[in-house]
mmCIF file of C-alpha atoms in Angstrom:
data_model
loop_
_atom_site.group_PDB
_atom_site.id
_atom_site.type_symbol
_atom_site.label_atom_id
_atom_site.label_comp_id
_atom_site.label_asym_id
_atom_site.label_seq_id
_atom_site.Cartn_x
_atom_site.Cartn_y
_atom_site.Cartn_z
ATOM 1 C CA MET A 1 -7.295 3.455 2.896
ATOM 2 C CA VAL A 2 -7.600 -0.077 2.927
ATOM 3 C CA ARG A 3 -7.003 -1.089 -0.690
ATOM 4 C CA HIS A 4 -6.954 -4.601 -2.125
ATOM 5 C CA HIS A 5 -8.354 -5.286 0.940
ATOM 6 C CA ARG A 6 -6.646 -1.918 1.611
ATOM 7 C CA SER A 7 -8.587 0.934 3.868
ATOM 8 C CA ALA A 8 -9.175 3.249 1.235
ATOM 9 C CA THR A 9 -11.728 5.254 -0.486
ATOM 10 C CA THR A 10 -13.313 2.692 -2.743
ATOM 11 C CA PRO A 11 -14.055 6.144 -5.519
ATOM 12 C CA ALA A 12 -17.392 3.720 -6.121
ATOM 13 C CA ALA A 13 -18.927 4.802 -3.385
ATOM 14 C CA LEU A 14 -17.307 8.380 -3.653
ATOM 15 C CA ALA A 15 -20.575 9.047 -5.375
ATOM 16 C CA ALA A 16 -22.143 8.525 -1.794
ATOM 17 C CA ALA A 17 -19.428 11.007 -0.302
ATOM 18 C CA THR A 18 -18.226 7.992 2.058
ATOM 19 C CA LEU A 19 -15.208 7.573 0.433
ATOM 20 C CA LEU A 20 -13.327 6.077 2.758
ATOM 21 C CA VAL A 21 -12.460 2.307 1.752
ATOM 22 C CA THR A 22 -12.283 -0.659 3.816
ATOM 23 C CA ALA A 23 -11.955 -3.514 1.567
ATOM 24 C CA CYS A 24 -10.047 -5.108 4.016
ATOM 25 C CA GLY A 25 -9.711 -8.826 4.425
ATOM 26 C CA GLY A 26 -9.135 -11.358 1.718
ATOM 27 C CA ASP A 27 -6.357 -12.820 -0.106
ATOM 28 C CA ASP A 28 -4.802 -11.436 -3.078
ATOM 29 C CA SER A 29 -2.874 -14.684 -4.554
ATOM 30 C CA PRO A 30 -1.192 -14.994 -8.152
ATOM 31 C CA SER A 31 -3.620 -16.134 -10.798
ATOM 32 C CA SER A 32 -1.107 -19.099 -11.852
ATOM 33 C CA ASP A 33 -0.836 -22.455 -10.375
ATOM 34 C CA ASP A 34 2.571 -21.416 -9.259
ATOM 35 C CA LYS A 35 2.654 -20.901 -5.144
ATOM 36 C CA ILE A 36 4.144 -18.417 -3.100
ATOM 37 C CA GLU A 37 5.507 -19.315 -0.450
ATOM 38 C CA GLY A 38 4.127 -18.229 3.321
ATOM 39 C CA ALA A 39 0.626 -17.286 1.332
ATOM 40 C CA GLY A 40 -2.355 -18.314 2.529
ATOM 41 C CA GLN A 41 -0.673 -19.223 6.035
ATOM 42 C CA SER A 42 -2.571 -18.003 9.452
ATOM 43 C CA SER A 43 -1.396 -14.334 10.169
ATOM 44 C CA PRO A 44 1.393 -14.128 13.009
ATOM 45 C CA ALA A 45 0.060 -12.109 16.051
ATOM 46 C CA ALA A 46 -0.958 -8.634 15.873
ATOM 47 C CA LEU A 47 1.784 -5.707 15.525
ATOM 48 C CA PRO A 48 1.639 -3.876 19.182
ATOM 49 C CA THR A 49 0.764 -0.387 18.908
ATOM 50 C CA GLU A 50 3.430 2.173 18.750
ATOM 51 C CA PRO A 51 3.236 6.398 18.799
ATOM 52 C CA ASP A 52 2.891 8.481 15.950
ATOM 53 C CA ALA A 53 5.898 8.930 14.090
ATOM 54 C CA GLY A 54 7.759 11.723 14.813
ATOM 55 C CA PRO A 55 9.504 14.689 12.782
ATOM 56 C CA GLU A 56 12.805 12.045 12.833
ATOM 57 C CA ASP A 57 11.046 9.660 10.760
ATOM 58 C CA ALA A 58 11.916 9.868 7.101
ATOM 59 C CA GLU A 59 11.394 7.992 3.829
ATOM 60 C CA PRO A 60 13.695 5.286 3.222
ATOM 61 C CA GLU A 61 16.152 5.197 0.328
ATOM 62 C CA ASP A 62 15.994 3.029 -2.119
ATOM 63 C CA ALA A 63 17.466 1.642 -5.199
ATOM 64 C CA GLY A 64 14.446 2.164 -7.636
ATOM 65 C CA PRO A 65 12.883 4.818 -9.592
ATOM 66 C CA GLU A 66 12.278 8.325 -7.701
ATOM 67 C CA ILE A 67 8.709 8.454 -7.894
ATOM 68 C CA GLU A 68 7.695 12.182 -7.246
ATOM 69 C CA LEU A 69 4.205 13.114 -5.554
ATOM 70 C CA PRO A 70 2.438 16.273 -4.913
ATOM 71 C CA GLY A 71 3.028 18.220 -2.127
ATOM 72 C CA SER A 72 -0.859 17.863 -0.870
ATOM 73 C CA VAL A 73 0.544 13.892 -0.227
ATOM 74 C CA GLU A 74 2.734 12.913 1.862
ATOM 75 C CA LEU A 75 4.379 9.308 2.815
ATOM 76 C CA VAL A 76 6.575 8.969 6.045
ATOM 77 C CA PHE A 77 8.550 5.275 6.665
ATOM 78 C CA LYS A 78 9.413 4.452 9.841
ATOM 79 C CA ASP A 79 12.134 2.268 10.865
ATOM 80 C CA TRP A 80 12.489 0.972 7.512
ATOM 81 C CA GLU A 81 15.798 -0.027 7.614
ATOM 82 C CA PRO A 82 17.390 -3.667 8.239
ATOM 83 C CA ASP A 83 20.490 -4.894 8.617
ATOM 84 C CA ASP A 84 20.006 -7.327 5.801
ATOM 85 C CA PRO A 85 20.003 -5.999 2.643
ATOM 86 C CA GLU A 86 18.200 -8.617 0.753
ATOM 87 C CA GLU A 87 15.451 -7.855 3.506
ATOM 88 C CA GLN A 88 15.838 -4.119 2.600
ATOM 89 C CA ALA A 89 15.419 -4.664 -0.751
ATOM 90 C CA VAL A 90 11.935 -5.933 0.301
ATOM 91 C CA LEU A 91 11.602 -3.267 1.879
ATOM 92 C CA ASP A 92 12.124 -0.617 -0.391
ATOM 93 C CA SER A 93 10.123 -2.571 -3.149
ATOM 94 C CA GLY A 94 7.406 -2.052 -0.180
ATOM 95 C CA ALA A 95 7.658 1.334 -0.074
ATOM 96 C CA GLN A 96 7.788 1.807 -3.643
ATOM 97 C CA SER A 97 4.480 -0.322 -4.257
ATOM 98 C CA GLU A 98 2.996 2.661 -1.984
ATOM 99 C CA ARG A 99 4.480 5.587 -3.715
ATOM 100 C CA ALA A 100 3.374 3.932 -6.841
ATOM 101 C CA THR A 101 0.246 3.509 -6.532
ATOM 102 C CA TYR A 102 -0.338 7.355 -4.623
ATOM 103 C CA GLU A 103 1.330 8.714 -7.554
ATOM 104 C CA ALA A 104 -1.171 6.979 -9.795
ATOM 105 C CA ILE A 105 -4.316 8.173 -8.333
ATOM 106 C CA THR A 106 -3.176 12.025 -7.915
ATOM 107 C CA GLN A 107 -2.142 11.843 -11.821
ATOM 108 C CA ASP A 108 -4.969 13.663 -13.717
ATOM 109 C CA PRO A 109 -6.497 11.503 -14.518
ATOM 110 C CA PRO A 110 -5.911 9.147 -12.157
ATOM 111 C CA ASN A 111 -3.529 6.542 -14.215
ATOM 112 C CA PRO A 112 -4.610 2.441 -13.166
ATOM 113 C CA ASP A 113 -1.884 1.924 -15.913
ATOM 114 C CA SER A 114 0.762 3.714 -14.321
ATOM 115 C CA GLU A 115 4.491 2.204 -15.388
ATOM 116 C CA TYR A 116 5.389 2.359 -11.872
ATOM 117 C CA VAL A 117 2.010 0.399 -10.729
ATOM 118 C CA ALA A 118 3.346 -2.004 -13.167
ATOM 119 C CA SER A 119 6.812 -2.312 -11.940
ATOM 120 C CA TYR A 120 6.301 -3.146 -8.156
ATOM 121 C CA HIS A 121 2.903 -5.660 -8.320
ATOM 122 C CA VAL A 122 3.291 -8.961 -10.156
ATOM 123 C CA LYS A 123 0.746 -9.567 -13.419
ATOM 124 C CA GLY A 124 -2.569 -11.025 -13.375
ATOM 125 C CA THR A 125 -2.620 -11.451 -9.486
ATOM 126 C CA GLY A 126 -5.207 -10.171 -7.356
ATOM 127 C CA ALA A 127 -2.578 -7.682 -5.721
ATOM 128 C CA TRP A 128 -2.013 -6.297 -9.729
ATOM 129 C CA THR A 129 -5.881 -5.799 -10.967
ATOM 130 C CA ASP A 130 -6.920 -4.406 -7.830
ATOM 131 C CA THR A 131 -4.857 -1.862 -7.165
ATOM 132 C CA GLN A 132 -5.932 -0.897 -11.171
ATOM 133 C CA ASP A 133 -9.412 -1.291 -9.803
ATOM 134 C CA TRP A 134 -9.332 0.922 -7.428
ATOM 135 C CA ILE A 135 -7.380 3.366 -9.100
ATOM 136 C CA ASP A 136 -9.825 3.407 -11.806
ATOM 137 C CA GLY A 137 -12.247 4.116 -8.873
ATOM 138 C CA PHE A 138 -10.895 7.549 -8.645
ATOM 139 C CA LYS A 139 -10.408 8.010 -12.156
ATOM 140 C CA ASP A 140 -14.331 7.469 -12.788
ATOM 141 C CA ALA A 141 -15.152 9.765 -9.595
ATOM 142 C CA ASN A 142 -12.809 12.571 -10.485
ATOM 143 C CA ALA A 143 -11.583 12.342 -7.007
ATOM 144 C CA THR A 144 -7.975 12.250 -5.629
ATOM 145 C CA VAL A 145 -6.110 11.971 -2.127
ATOM 146 C CA GLU A 146 -4.955 14.611 -0.093
ATOM 147 C CA GLY A 147 -2.659 14.462 3.362
ATOM 148 C CA LYS A 148 -0.395 12.167 4.927
ATOM 149 C CA VAL A 149 0.367 8.095 5.552
ATOM 150 C CA ARG A 150 2.434 7.182 7.946
ATOM 151 C CA PHE A 151 3.881 3.589 7.686
ATOM 152 C CA ARG A 152 5.608 1.800 10.813
ATOM 153 C CA SER A 153 6.620 -1.738 12.424
ATOM 154 C CA PRO A 154 7.510 -3.362 9.268
ATOM 155 C CA VAL A 155 8.210 -7.194 9.714
ATOM 156 C CA VAL A 156 10.011 -8.829 7.179
ATOM 157 C CA GLU A 157 11.051 -12.026 6.034
ATOM 158 C CA VAL A 158 12.633 -13.407 2.852
ATOM 159 C CA HIS A 159 12.030 -16.892 2.288
ATOM 160 C CA ASP A 160 14.628 -19.901 1.969
ATOM 161 C CA ASN A 161 14.703 -20.235 -1.588
ATOM 162 C CA GLY A 162 15.529 -16.163 -2.003
ATOM 163 C CA THR A 163 12.559 -15.879 -4.892
ATOM 164 C CA THR A 164 9.866 -14.988 -2.206
ATOM 165 C CA GLY A 165 9.145 -13.200 0.493
ATOM 166 C CA SER A 166 6.454 -11.417 3.194
ATOM 167 C CA LEU A 167 6.204 -7.944 4.674
ATOM 168 C CA ARG A 168 3.727 -6.794 7.481
ATOM 169 C CA TYR A 169 3.084 -3.111 8.618
ATOM 170 C CA CYS A 170 1.032 -1.048 9.895
ATOM 171 C CA ALA A 171 -0.235 2.236 8.006
ATOM 172 C CA ASP A 172 -1.669 5.173 9.966
ATOM 173 C CA GLU A 173 -4.372 6.791 7.365
ATOM 174 C CA SER A 174 -5.747 9.112 9.682
ATOM 175 C CA GLY A 175 -4.479 11.994 8.529
ATOM 176 C CA VAL A 176 -6.136 11.178 4.712
ATOM 177 C CA GLU A 177 -8.955 12.674 2.822
ATOM 178 C CA THR A 178 -10.513 11.952 -0.436
ATOM 179 C CA VAL A 179 -11.256 15.271 -2.374
ATOM 180 C CA GLU A 180 -13.103 16.003 -5.334
ATOM 181 C CA ARG A 181 -10.525 16.790 -8.057
ATOM 182 C CA GLU A 182 -12.818 20.097 -9.419
ATOM 183 C CA SER A 183 -14.441 21.783 -6.640
ATOM 184 C CA GLY A 184 -11.544 20.375 -3.963
ATOM 185 C CA LYS A 185 -15.152 19.357 -1.347
ATOM 186 C CA VAL A 186 -13.478 16.900 0.663
ATOM 187 C CA LEU A 187 -15.532 13.735 -0.043
ATOM 188 C CA SER A 188 -14.899 11.696 2.943
ATOM 189 C CA ALA A 189 -11.947 11.666 5.612
ATOM 190 C CA ALA A 190 -10.150 9.055 7.837
ATOM 191 C CA LYS A 191 -11.461 9.008 11.358
ATOM 192 C CA PRO A 192 -8.554 9.618 14.267
ATOM 193 C CA GLY A 193 -6.913 6.315 15.127
ATOM 194 C CA ASP A 194 -7.375 4.643 11.611
ATOM 195 C CA VAL A 195 -4.466 2.212 11.098
ATOM 196 C CA VAL A 196 -4.117 -1.008 9.097
ATOM 197 C CA GLN A 197 -2.449 -3.260 8.881
ATOM 198 C CA TYR A 198 -0.832 -5.171 5.867
ATOM 199 C CA ASP A 199 0.115 -8.604 4.898
ATOM 200 C CA LEU A 200 2.313 -8.427 1.774
ATOM 201 C CA THR A 201 3.537 -11.553 -0.090
ATOM 202 C CA LEU A 202 6.474 -10.716 -3.024
ATOM 203 C CA GLN A 203 8.263 -12.225 -5.047
ATOM 204 C CA LYS A 204 11.672 -11.636 -7.323
ATOM 205 C CA SER A 205 11.244 -10.761 -10.782
ATOM 206 C CA ASP A 206 13.674 -11.945 -13.698
ATOM 207 C CA ASP A 207 15.042 -8.663 -13.159
ATOM 208 C CA ASP A 208 16.265 -9.124 -9.311
ATOM 209 C CA VAL A 209 12.878 -6.773 -8.279
ATOM 210 C CA TRP A 210 10.672 -7.497 -5.668
ATOM 211 C CA GLN A 211 7.240 -7.251 -7.047
ATOM 212 C CA VAL A 212 3.665 -7.069 -4.493
ATOM 213 C CA ALA A 213 1.824 -10.686 -5.283
ATOM 214 C CA GLY A 214 -0.891 -10.364 -2.613
ATOM 215 C CA VAL A 215 -2.476 -8.279 -0.486
ATOM 216 C CA ASN A 216 -4.329 -8.092 2.698
ATOM 217 C CA GLY A 217 -5.363 -5.367 5.159
ATOM 218 C CA LYS A 218 -7.219 -5.489 8.287
ATOM 219 C CA ARG A 219 -8.651 -2.306 9.933
ATOM 220 C CA GLY A 220 -7.737 -2.544 14.023
ATOM 221 C CA SER A 221 -5.103 -5.399 14.245
ATOM 222 C CA CYS A 222 -2.321 -3.164 14.893
ATOM 223 C CA ASP A 223 -3.723 -1.562 18.166
ATOM 224 C CA GLU A 224 -4.272 -5.051 19.501
#
């Protein structure tokens, strides 16, 4: 599922039954004039391909609120524990932003105004508005998602100013389906090997919470 240029089901296309969205590419920069260090620069080399996550992989423990997902959705984060505590905080918020988005989609009805989505995205940025639009599409289509997503190969950087950073990772979304909420009919299913590379820019809030300000997704980059 590539939203904001995430690969995912764009519920607008749900009606056409080809929902696995591919809104890849694009730059979600803050709407204000403030610049985020590292944003807009050319992307580093593509991440190497790694084997599928094994049974030993687990979600990272984090200091944020527990975001509960239904049993039909599983998010697995591999190698999400760096040695640096500030880098860990960035990774935790990146994981929380994913949980928040899936939690909002699986609410009945999907809730684009979820407090968790607002907590982990900078308001007024493309990352925030695109996420809301993406969730709202599921609401309009009366659809939800089911399956497992494996997040791996994280590359995190906290910039010298201490208030902005970047996070890159691969998301194996090949186990995800878009499902009609009432009938349970599968509207679209990801293809085997459907892996998306996400590049996030983040900034620290006044409450010292890392929030996503920009997201770019590119399908296939993790396999190059």
